[in-house]
């Protein structure tokens, strides 16, 4: 009887418009589902203005997305999230360009934010900066995310591997410069999919050595040396800009699907009067199709010449 009386009293509390607040009377699990539908942690936090019952409830969400929250406020927001268990399933941090310091935040502040994120032990992490962040090129340490199976990093100029990633299966890096990609991959013993887009580096060298990798995507890459050793690799997608002395080495005996496109800049490779501009290779998408090799060249007279060759691989 007492329990029933409490429920009736709670459900009859006045809402924002003076009526009964039946929504706040719902079980907490249902309220969390409502907040999760908002898709934004900041929006979920603002529901605390509706009723005392909603205040702080957003900090228990297992899927957290921070969009539009100013960089100085992000670490404080992460500190309010309930620590595991249960652990966070998804943590998305999209740093906005508004209210951005002229020279960008210090690398140490970014590292500190990543460490605060690591304390929440997310299963999936998305961490993106604005394209024009002007972040200093001092090293940003990527701490250990021991539960993370997927990590996405975008537009962090200089990344240093700062821990191990024993559960990581998918890694996507866009617009970043990684201090030592080979060292980072060695800390990911179960990595299965790797995506590299606009990856920078001082020596224009890309080294991918992994005994577990099954899918590799490299797009919009400038490379002088490419070294890939992946005995379990099944799918390879490459789009790169090559220099004159480009050295490309691939050891992937299990590969099944290949999409390769190499652009040669500044007319660096010549065959008599012809200059190599583009080389592409595509394996068959279906059993009845043939693999193809496409060579595109131009002459000093401005003429274009292409060869499109289909052949069955023995």
mmCIF file of C-alpha atoms in Angstrom:
data_model
loop_
_atom_site.group_PDB
_atom_site.id
_atom_site.type_symbol
_atom_site.label_atom_id
_atom_site.label_comp_id
_atom_site.label_asym_id
_atom_site.label_seq_id
_atom_site.Cartn_x
_atom_site.Cartn_y
_atom_site.Cartn_z
ATOM 1 C CA UNK A 1 0.000 0.000 0.000
ATOM 2 C CA UNK A 2 2.788 2.375 0.876
ATOM 3 C CA UNK A 3 4.633 1.634 -2.354
ATOM 4 C CA UNK A 4 1.478 2.280 -4.385
ATOM 5 C CA UNK A 5 0.909 5.556 -2.568
ATOM 6 C CA UNK A 6 4.438 6.721 -3.388
ATOM 7 C CA UNK A 7 3.942 5.966 -7.064
ATOM 8 C CA UNK A 8 0.721 7.941 -7.227
ATOM 9 C CA UNK A 9 2.276 10.902 -5.475
ATOM 10 C CA UNK A 10 5.287 10.894 -7.754
ATOM 11 C CA UNK A 11 3.213 10.674 -10.920
ATOM 12 C CA UNK A 12 0.970 13.511 -9.764
ATOM 13 C CA UNK A 13 3.814 15.976 -9.240
ATOM 14 C CA UNK A 14 3.244 19.096 -11.311
ATOM 15 C CA UNK A 15 5.062 19.233 -14.640
ATOM 16 C CA UNK A 16 6.595 22.291 -16.315
ATOM 17 C CA UNK A 17 3.186 23.516 -17.483
ATOM 18 C CA UNK A 18 1.475 22.888 -14.148
ATOM 19 C CA UNK A 19 -0.002 19.515 -15.126
ATOM 20 C CA UNK A 20 0.907 16.089 -13.813
ATOM 21 C CA UNK A 21 4.406 14.939 -14.820
ATOM 22 C CA UNK A 22 3.599 11.397 -15.938
ATOM 23 C CA UNK A 23 6.772 11.102 -18.020
ATOM 24 C CA UNK A 24 9.044 11.517 -15.008
ATOM 25 C CA UNK A 25 7.097 8.765 -13.260
ATOM 26 C CA UNK A 26 8.378 6.201 -15.741
ATOM 27 C CA UNK A 27 10.991 3.657 -14.580
ATOM 28 C CA UNK A 28 14.572 4.866 -14.851
ATOM 29 C CA UNK A 29 15.438 2.383 -17.597
ATOM 30 C CA UNK A 30 12.725 3.895 -19.800
ATOM 31 C CA UNK A 31 13.882 7.424 -19.035
ATOM 32 C CA UNK A 32 17.384 6.453 -20.145
ATOM 33 C CA UNK A 33 15.948 5.128 -23.398
ATOM 34 C CA UNK A 34 14.245 8.474 -23.955
ATOM 35 C CA UNK A 35 17.517 10.337 -23.353
ATOM 36 C CA UNK A 36 19.419 7.954 -25.629
ATOM 37 C CA UNK A 37 17.028 8.846 -28.469
ATOM 38 C CA UNK A 38 18.208 12.459 -28.286
ATOM 39 C CA UNK A 39 21.620 11.405 -29.642
ATOM 40 C CA UNK A 40 23.449 14.212 -27.849
ATOM 41 C CA UNK A 41 24.765 14.271 -24.278
ATOM 42 C CA UNK A 42 24.366 18.063 -24.004
ATOM 43 C CA UNK A 43 20.719 17.870 -25.064
ATOM 44 C CA UNK A 44 20.156 15.023 -22.596
ATOM 45 C CA UNK A 45 21.714 17.107 -19.805
ATOM 46 C CA UNK A 46 19.340 20.004 -20.533
ATOM 47 C CA UNK A 47 16.359 17.803 -19.707
ATOM 48 C CA UNK A 48 17.294 18.370 -16.071
ATOM 49 C CA UNK A 49 15.484 21.687 -16.410
ATOM 50 C CA UNK A 50 12.212 19.810 -16.801
ATOM 51 C CA UNK A 51 12.196 17.982 -13.498
ATOM 52 C CA UNK A 52 14.449 17.043 -10.594
ATOM 53 C CA UNK A 53 14.025 13.409 -11.633
ATOM 54 C CA UNK A 54 15.924 14.076 -14.885
ATOM 55 C CA UNK A 55 18.863 15.916 -13.342
ATOM 56 C CA UNK A 56 22.144 14.079 -13.800
ATOM 57 C CA UNK A 57 20.400 11.127 -15.407
ATOM 58 C CA UNK A 58 22.280 11.698 -18.695
ATOM 59 C CA UNK A 59 25.533 10.717 -16.951
ATOM 60 C CA UNK A 60 24.286 7.120 -16.809
ATOM 61 C CA UNK A 61 23.883 6.777 -20.561
ATOM 62 C CA UNK A 62 25.969 4.034 -22.135
ATOM 63 C CA UNK A 63 26.065 5.777 -25.531
ATOM 64 C CA UNK A 64 27.449 9.297 -25.203
ATOM 65 C CA UNK A 65 27.884 11.810 -27.994
ATOM 66 C CA UNK A 66 29.350 15.256 -27.320
ATOM 67 C CA UNK A 67 28.758 17.657 -30.204
ATOM 68 C CA UNK A 68 29.094 21.414 -30.092
ATOM 69 C CA UNK A 69 30.448 21.506 -26.527
ATOM 70 C CA UNK A 70 33.380 23.922 -26.222
ATOM 71 C CA UNK A 71 36.754 22.254 -25.744
ATOM 72 C CA UNK A 72 37.402 23.675 -22.212
ATOM 73 C CA UNK A 73 34.095 22.162 -21.009
ATOM 74 C CA UNK A 74 34.598 18.663 -22.400
ATOM 75 C CA UNK A 75 36.849 17.250 -19.699
ATOM 76 C CA UNK A 76 34.537 18.489 -16.931
ATOM 77 C CA UNK A 77 31.596 16.864 -18.735
ATOM 78 C CA UNK A 78 33.440 13.542 -18.969
ATOM 79 C CA UNK A 79 34.197 13.759 -15.253
ATOM 80 C CA UNK A 80 30.475 13.755 -14.493
ATOM 81 C CA UNK A 81 29.828 10.502 -16.341
ATOM 82 C CA UNK A 82 29.269 7.482 -14.123
ATOM 83 C CA UNK A 83 32.386 5.339 -14.007
ATOM 84 C CA UNK A 84 32.143 1.704 -15.058
ATOM 85 C CA UNK A 85 30.767 -0.784 -14.369
ATOM 86 C CA UNK A 86 28.756 -0.781 -16.496
ATOM 87 C CA UNK A 87 31.190 0.557 -19.064
ATOM 88 C CA UNK A 88 30.351 3.041 -21.798
ATOM 89 C CA UNK A 89 29.431 1.354 -25.081
ATOM 90 C CA UNK A 90 30.021 4.341 -27.380
ATOM 91 C CA UNK A 91 31.862 7.599 -26.701
ATOM 92 C CA UNK A 92 31.808 10.224 -29.452
ATOM 93 C CA UNK A 93 33.653 13.511 -28.993
ATOM 94 C CA UNK A 94 33.356 16.002 -31.848
ATOM 95 C CA UNK A 95 35.249 19.143 -30.881
ATOM 96 C CA UNK A 96 33.652 22.203 -32.531
ATOM 97 C CA UNK A 97 35.607 25.027 -34.131
ATOM 98 C CA UNK A 98 33.564 27.674 -32.282
ATOM 99 C CA UNK A 99 35.216 29.402 -29.319
ATOM 100 C CA UNK A 100 38.507 27.942 -30.451
ATOM 101 C CA UNK A 101 41.800 29.475 -29.206
ATOM 102 C CA UNK A 102 43.656 31.263 -31.993
ATOM 103 C CA UNK A 103 46.655 28.930 -31.730
ATOM 104 C CA UNK A 104 44.590 25.882 -30.782
ATOM 105 C CA UNK A 105 44.759 24.049 -27.442
ATOM 106 C CA UNK A 106 48.021 22.716 -26.089
ATOM 107 C CA UNK A 107 48.816 19.102 -26.927
ATOM 108 C CA UNK A 108 48.882 18.355 -23.198
ATOM 109 C CA UNK A 109 45.260 19.470 -22.886
ATOM 110 C CA UNK A 110 44.260 17.103 -25.689
ATOM 111 C CA UNK A 111 46.165 14.250 -24.033
ATOM 112 C CA UNK A 112 44.433 15.022 -20.738
ATOM 113 C CA UNK A 113 41.041 14.879 -22.461
ATOM 114 C CA UNK A 114 41.885 11.511 -24.019
ATOM 115 C CA UNK A 115 42.934 10.174 -20.619
ATOM 116 C CA UNK A 116 39.618 11.290 -19.157
ATOM 117 C CA UNK A 117 37.906 9.423 -21.999
ATOM 118 C CA UNK A 118 39.984 6.303 -21.308
ATOM 119 C CA UNK A 119 38.746 6.250 -17.678
ATOM 120 C CA UNK A 120 35.257 5.546 -19.009
ATOM 121 C CA UNK A 121 36.519 2.387 -20.758
ATOM 122 C CA UNK A 122 34.427 2.835 -23.920
ATOM 123 C CA UNK A 123 33.913 -0.079 -26.267
ATOM 124 C CA UNK A 124 33.852 2.301 -29.251
ATOM 125 C CA UNK A 125 35.624 5.671 -29.401
ATOM 126 C CA UNK A 126 35.221 8.473 -31.957
ATOM 127 C CA UNK A 127 37.473 11.501 -31.386
ATOM 128 C CA UNK A 128 37.502 14.258 -33.995
ATOM 129 C CA UNK A 129 38.952 17.760 -34.174
ATOM 130 C CA UNK A 130 38.090 20.552 -36.586
ATOM 131 C CA UNK A 131 40.027 20.496 -39.836
ATOM 132 C CA UNK A 132 41.421 23.971 -39.104
ATOM 133 C CA UNK A 133 42.216 23.338 -35.445
ATOM 134 C CA UNK A 134 45.822 24.664 -35.613
ATOM 135 C CA UNK A 135 46.754 22.203 -32.906
ATOM 136 C CA UNK A 136 50.425 22.412 -32.028
ATOM 137 C CA UNK A 137 52.622 19.645 -33.383
ATOM 138 C CA UNK A 138 53.744 18.497 -29.961
ATOM 139 C CA UNK A 139 52.918 14.851 -29.394
ATOM 140 C CA UNK A 140 49.406 13.856 -28.306
ATOM 141 C CA UNK A 141 49.528 10.614 -26.325
ATOM 142 C CA UNK A 142 46.855 8.066 -27.146
ATOM 143 C CA UNK A 143 46.338 6.285 -23.810
ATOM 144 C CA UNK A 144 45.395 2.669 -23.318
ATOM 145 C CA UNK A 145 41.774 1.880 -24.172
ATOM 146 C CA UNK A 146 41.710 -1.671 -22.899
ATOM 147 C CA UNK A 147 38.057 -2.389 -23.834
ATOM 148 C CA UNK A 148 37.893 -0.525 -27.119
ATOM 149 C CA UNK A 149 37.094 -2.677 -30.142
ATOM 150 C CA UNK A 150 36.827 0.345 -32.463
ATOM 151 C CA UNK A 151 38.715 3.682 -32.478
ATOM 152 C CA UNK A 152 38.259 6.577 -34.913
ATOM 153 C CA UNK A 153 40.702 9.519 -34.810
ATOM 154 C CA UNK A 154 40.431 12.553 -37.079
ATOM 155 C CA UNK A 155 42.598 15.640 -37.614
ATOM 156 C CA UNK A 156 44.973 15.232 -34.683
ATOM 157 C CA UNK A 157 48.300 16.450 -36.136
ATOM 158 C CA UNK A 158 50.752 14.317 -34.174
ATOM 159 C CA UNK A 159 49.781 11.080 -32.407
ATOM 160 C CA UNK A 160 52.003 9.042 -30.102
ATOM 161 C CA UNK A 161 51.068 5.541 -29.006
ATOM 162 C CA UNK A 162 50.806 5.663 -25.228
ATOM 163 C CA UNK A 163 49.444 2.238 -24.302
ATOM 164 C CA UNK A 164 48.214 -1.130 -25.496
ATOM 165 C CA UNK A 165 44.914 -1.847 -27.208
ATOM 166 C CA UNK A 166 44.346 -5.559 -26.621
ATOM 167 C CA UNK A 167 40.700 -5.679 -27.762
ATOM 168 C CA UNK A 168 40.979 -3.327 -30.741
ATOM 169 C CA UNK A 169 39.631 -4.770 -33.995
ATOM 170 C CA UNK A 170 38.926 -1.650 -36.099
ATOM 171 C CA UNK A 171 41.133 1.450 -36.312
ATOM 172 C CA UNK A 172 40.434 4.480 -38.526
ATOM 173 C CA UNK A 173 42.862 7.417 -38.735
ATOM 174 C CA UNK A 174 42.123 10.479 -40.878
ATOM 175 C CA UNK A 175 44.216 13.598 -41.291
ATOM 176 C CA UNK A 176 46.631 12.644 -38.518
ATOM 177 C CA UNK A 177 50.372 12.286 -38.373
ATOM 178 C CA UNK A 178 51.370 9.177 -36.455
ATOM 179 C CA UNK A 179 54.821 9.217 -34.913
ATOM 180 C CA UNK A 180 55.438 5.521 -35.596
ATOM 181 C CA UNK A 181 52.612 3.636 -37.294
ATOM 182 C CA UNK A 182 54.485 0.352 -37.038
ATOM 183 C CA UNK A 183 54.860 0.743 -33.272
ATOM 184 C CA UNK A 184 51.179 1.616 -32.921
ATOM 185 C CA UNK A 185 50.083 -1.462 -34.867
ATOM 186 C CA UNK A 186 52.321 -3.691 -32.765
ATOM 187 C CA UNK A 187 50.198 -2.658 -29.766
ATOM 188 C CA UNK A 188 47.031 -3.920 -31.493
ATOM 189 C CA UNK A 189 47.441 -7.714 -31.555
ATOM 190 C CA UNK A 190 43.840 -8.410 -32.667
ATOM 191 C CA UNK A 191 43.392 -5.662 -35.248
ATOM 192 C CA UNK A 192 41.290 -6.830 -38.218
ATOM 193 C CA UNK A 193 40.444 -3.636 -40.137
ATOM 194 C CA UNK A 194 42.671 -0.583 -40.646
ATOM 195 C CA UNK A 195 41.651 2.598 -42.485
ATOM 196 C CA UNK A 196 44.247 5.316 -43.204
ATOM 197 C CA UNK A 197 43.161 8.560 -44.905
ATOM 198 C CA UNK A 198 45.377 11.596 -45.452
ATOM 199 C CA UNK A 199 47.988 10.130 -43.152
ATOM 200 C CA UNK A 200 51.030 12.401 -42.896
ATOM 201 C CA UNK A 201 54.662 11.810 -41.997
ATOM 202 C CA UNK A 202 58.068 13.412 -42.294
ATOM 203 C CA UNK A 203 59.677 10.601 -44.281
ATOM 204 C CA UNK A 204 56.664 9.787 -46.519
ATOM 205 C CA UNK A 205 56.949 6.172 -45.452
ATOM 206 C CA UNK A 206 54.005 3.946 -44.575
ATOM 207 C CA UNK A 207 54.715 0.647 -42.839
ATOM 208 C CA UNK A 208 51.909 -1.785 -42.072
ATOM 209 C CA UNK A 209 52.980 -5.048 -40.461
ATOM 210 C CA UNK A 210 50.232 -7.077 -38.823
ATOM 211 C CA UNK A 211 49.658 -10.794 -38.373
ATOM 212 C CA UNK A 212 45.921 -10.342 -37.680
ATOM 213 C CA UNK A 213 44.897 -7.691 -40.235
ATOM 214 C CA UNK A 214 42.224 -8.799 -42.737
ATOM 215 C CA UNK A 215 41.164 -5.494 -44.332
ATOM 216 C CA UNK A 216 43.345 -2.495 -45.207
ATOM 217 C CA UNK A 217 42.188 0.796 -46.741
ATOM 218 C CA UNK A 218 44.679 3.529 -47.659
ATOM 219 C CA UNK A 219 43.206 6.628 -49.310
ATOM 220 C CA UNK A 220 44.582 10.031 -50.345
ATOM 221 C CA UNK A 221 48.082 9.029 -49.267
ATOM 222 C CA UNK A 222 51.357 10.600 -50.341
ATOM 223 C CA UNK A 223 54.047 7.991 -50.123
ATOM 224 C CA UNK A 224 57.632 7.428 -51.143
ATOM 225 C CA UNK A 225 57.841 4.012 -49.502
ATOM 226 C CA UNK A 226 55.017 1.582 -48.766
ATOM 227 C CA UNK A 227 55.783 -1.641 -46.914
ATOM 228 C CA UNK A 228 52.874 -4.001 -46.193
ATOM 229 C CA UNK A 229 53.286 -7.397 -44.545
ATOM 230 C CA UNK A 230 49.924 -8.927 -43.635
ATOM 231 C CA UNK A 231 49.724 -12.722 -43.996
ATOM 232 C CA UNK A 232 45.976 -12.814 -43.148
ATOM 233 C CA UNK A 233 44.953 -9.861 -45.339
ATOM 234 C CA UNK A 234 41.925 -10.565 -47.552
ATOM 235 C CA UNK A 235 40.886 -7.130 -48.830
ATOM 236 C CA UNK A 236 43.210 -4.310 -49.938
ATOM 237 C CA UNK A 237 42.076 -0.866 -51.117
ATOM 238 C CA UNK A 238 44.767 1.679 -51.973
ATOM 239 C CA UNK A 239 44.642 5.148 -53.499
ATOM 240 C CA UNK A 240 47.951 6.984 -53.293
ATOM 241 C CA UNK A 241 50.093 9.653 -54.904
ATOM 242 C CA UNK A 242 53.531 8.313 -55.725
ATOM 243 C CA UNK A 243 56.855 10.065 -56.028
ATOM 244 C CA UNK A 244 59.458 9.369 -58.703
ATOM 245 C CA UNK A 245 61.428 6.945 -56.555
ATOM 246 C CA UNK A 246 58.409 5.249 -55.006
ATOM 247 C CA UNK A 247 59.130 1.858 -53.473
ATOM 248 C CA UNK A 248 56.106 -0.365 -52.877
ATOM 249 C CA UNK A 249 56.365 -3.778 -51.242
ATOM 250 C CA UNK A 250 53.355 -5.949 -50.408
ATOM 251 C CA UNK A 251 53.363 -9.406 -48.862
ATOM 252 C CA UNK A 252 49.777 -10.629 -48.547
ATOM 253 C CA UNK A 253 49.463 -14.237 -49.765
ATOM 254 C CA UNK A 254 45.797 -14.586 -48.687
ATOM 255 C CA UNK A 255 44.462 -11.458 -50.390
ATOM 256 C CA UNK A 256 41.238 -11.968 -52.398
ATOM 257 C CA UNK A 257 40.032 -8.465 -53.315
ATOM 258 C CA UNK A 258 42.304 -5.689 -54.541
ATOM 259 C CA UNK A 259 41.457 -2.153 -55.611
ATOM 260 C CA UNK A 260 44.656 -0.273 -56.400
ATOM 261 C CA UNK A 261 45.017 3.243 -57.787
ATOM 262 C CA UNK A 262 48.338 5.039 -58.022
ATOM 263 C CA UNK A 263 48.676 8.594 -59.333
ATOM 264 C CA UNK A 264 52.083 9.774 -60.528
ATOM 265 C CA UNK A 265 52.529 13.495 -60.000
ATOM 266 C CA UNK A 266 54.613 16.051 -61.914
ATOM 267 C CA UNK A 267 55.320 13.734 -64.862
ATOM 268 C CA UNK A 268 58.119 11.864 -63.137
ATOM 269 C CA UNK A 269 58.029 8.521 -64.998
ATOM 270 C CA UNK A 270 58.626 8.537 -68.779
ATOM 271 C CA UNK A 271 58.577 5.921 -71.520
ATOM 272 C CA UNK A 272 60.032 7.691 -74.536
ATOM 273 C CA UNK A 273 57.558 10.460 -75.351
ATOM 274 C CA UNK A 274 54.948 9.132 -72.956
ATOM 275 C CA UNK A 275 54.532 10.019 -69.287
ATOM 276 C CA UNK A 276 52.816 7.687 -66.817
ATOM 277 C CA UNK A 277 49.947 9.408 -64.992
ATOM 278 C CA UNK A 278 47.801 6.691 -63.468
ATOM 279 C CA UNK A 279 47.931 2.987 -62.800
ATOM 280 C CA UNK A 280 44.941 1.064 -61.461
ATOM 281 C CA UNK A 281 44.302 -2.593 -60.710
ATOM 282 C CA UNK A 282 40.961 -4.126 -59.834
ATOM 283 C CA UNK A 283 40.236 -7.747 -59.026
ATOM 284 C CA UNK A 284 36.968 -9.299 -60.164
ATOM 285 C CA UNK A 285 33.909 -8.488 -58.063
ATOM 286 C CA UNK A 286 32.132 -11.676 -59.136
ATOM 287 C CA UNK A 287 33.262 -15.090 -60.304
ATOM 288 C CA UNK A 288 32.226 -14.490 -63.926
ATOM 289 C CA UNK A 289 34.114 -11.170 -64.122
ATOM 290 C CA UNK A 290 37.764 -10.623 -65.039
ATOM 291 C CA UNK A 291 40.424 -8.687 -63.141
ATOM 292 C CA UNK A 292 41.489 -5.484 -64.888
ATOM 293 C CA UNK A 293 44.617 -3.354 -65.260
ATOM 294 C CA UNK A 294 44.301 0.237 -66.442
ATOM 295 C CA UNK A 295 47.342 2.285 -67.519
ATOM 296 C CA UNK A 296 46.888 5.956 -68.382
ATOM 297 C CA UNK A 297 49.669 8.060 -69.916
ATOM 298 C CA UNK A 298 50.037 11.349 -71.777
ATOM 299 C CA UNK A 299 52.567 12.659 -74.297
ATOM 300 C CA UNK A 300 54.562 15.863 -74.514
ATOM 301 C CA UNK A 301 52.071 16.966 -77.183
ATOM 302 C CA UNK A 302 49.204 16.734 -74.721
ATOM 303 C CA UNK A 303 47.792 13.511 -76.181
ATOM 304 C CA UNK A 304 46.311 10.937 -73.850
ATOM 305 C CA UNK A 305 46.790 7.208 -74.120
ATOM 306 C CA UNK A 306 45.131 4.457 -72.128
ATOM 307 C CA UNK A 307 45.423 0.713 -72.012
ATOM 308 C CA UNK A 308 42.639 -1.304 -70.399
ATOM 309 C CA UNK A 309 43.616 -4.950 -70.019
ATOM 310 C CA UNK A 310 41.486 -7.826 -68.771
ATOM 311 C CA UNK A 311 42.994 -11.163 -67.981
ATOM 312 C CA UNK A 312 42.400 -14.200 -65.842
ATOM 313 C CA UNK A 313 44.963 -14.574 -63.109
ATOM 314 C CA UNK A 314 46.626 -17.945 -63.000
#
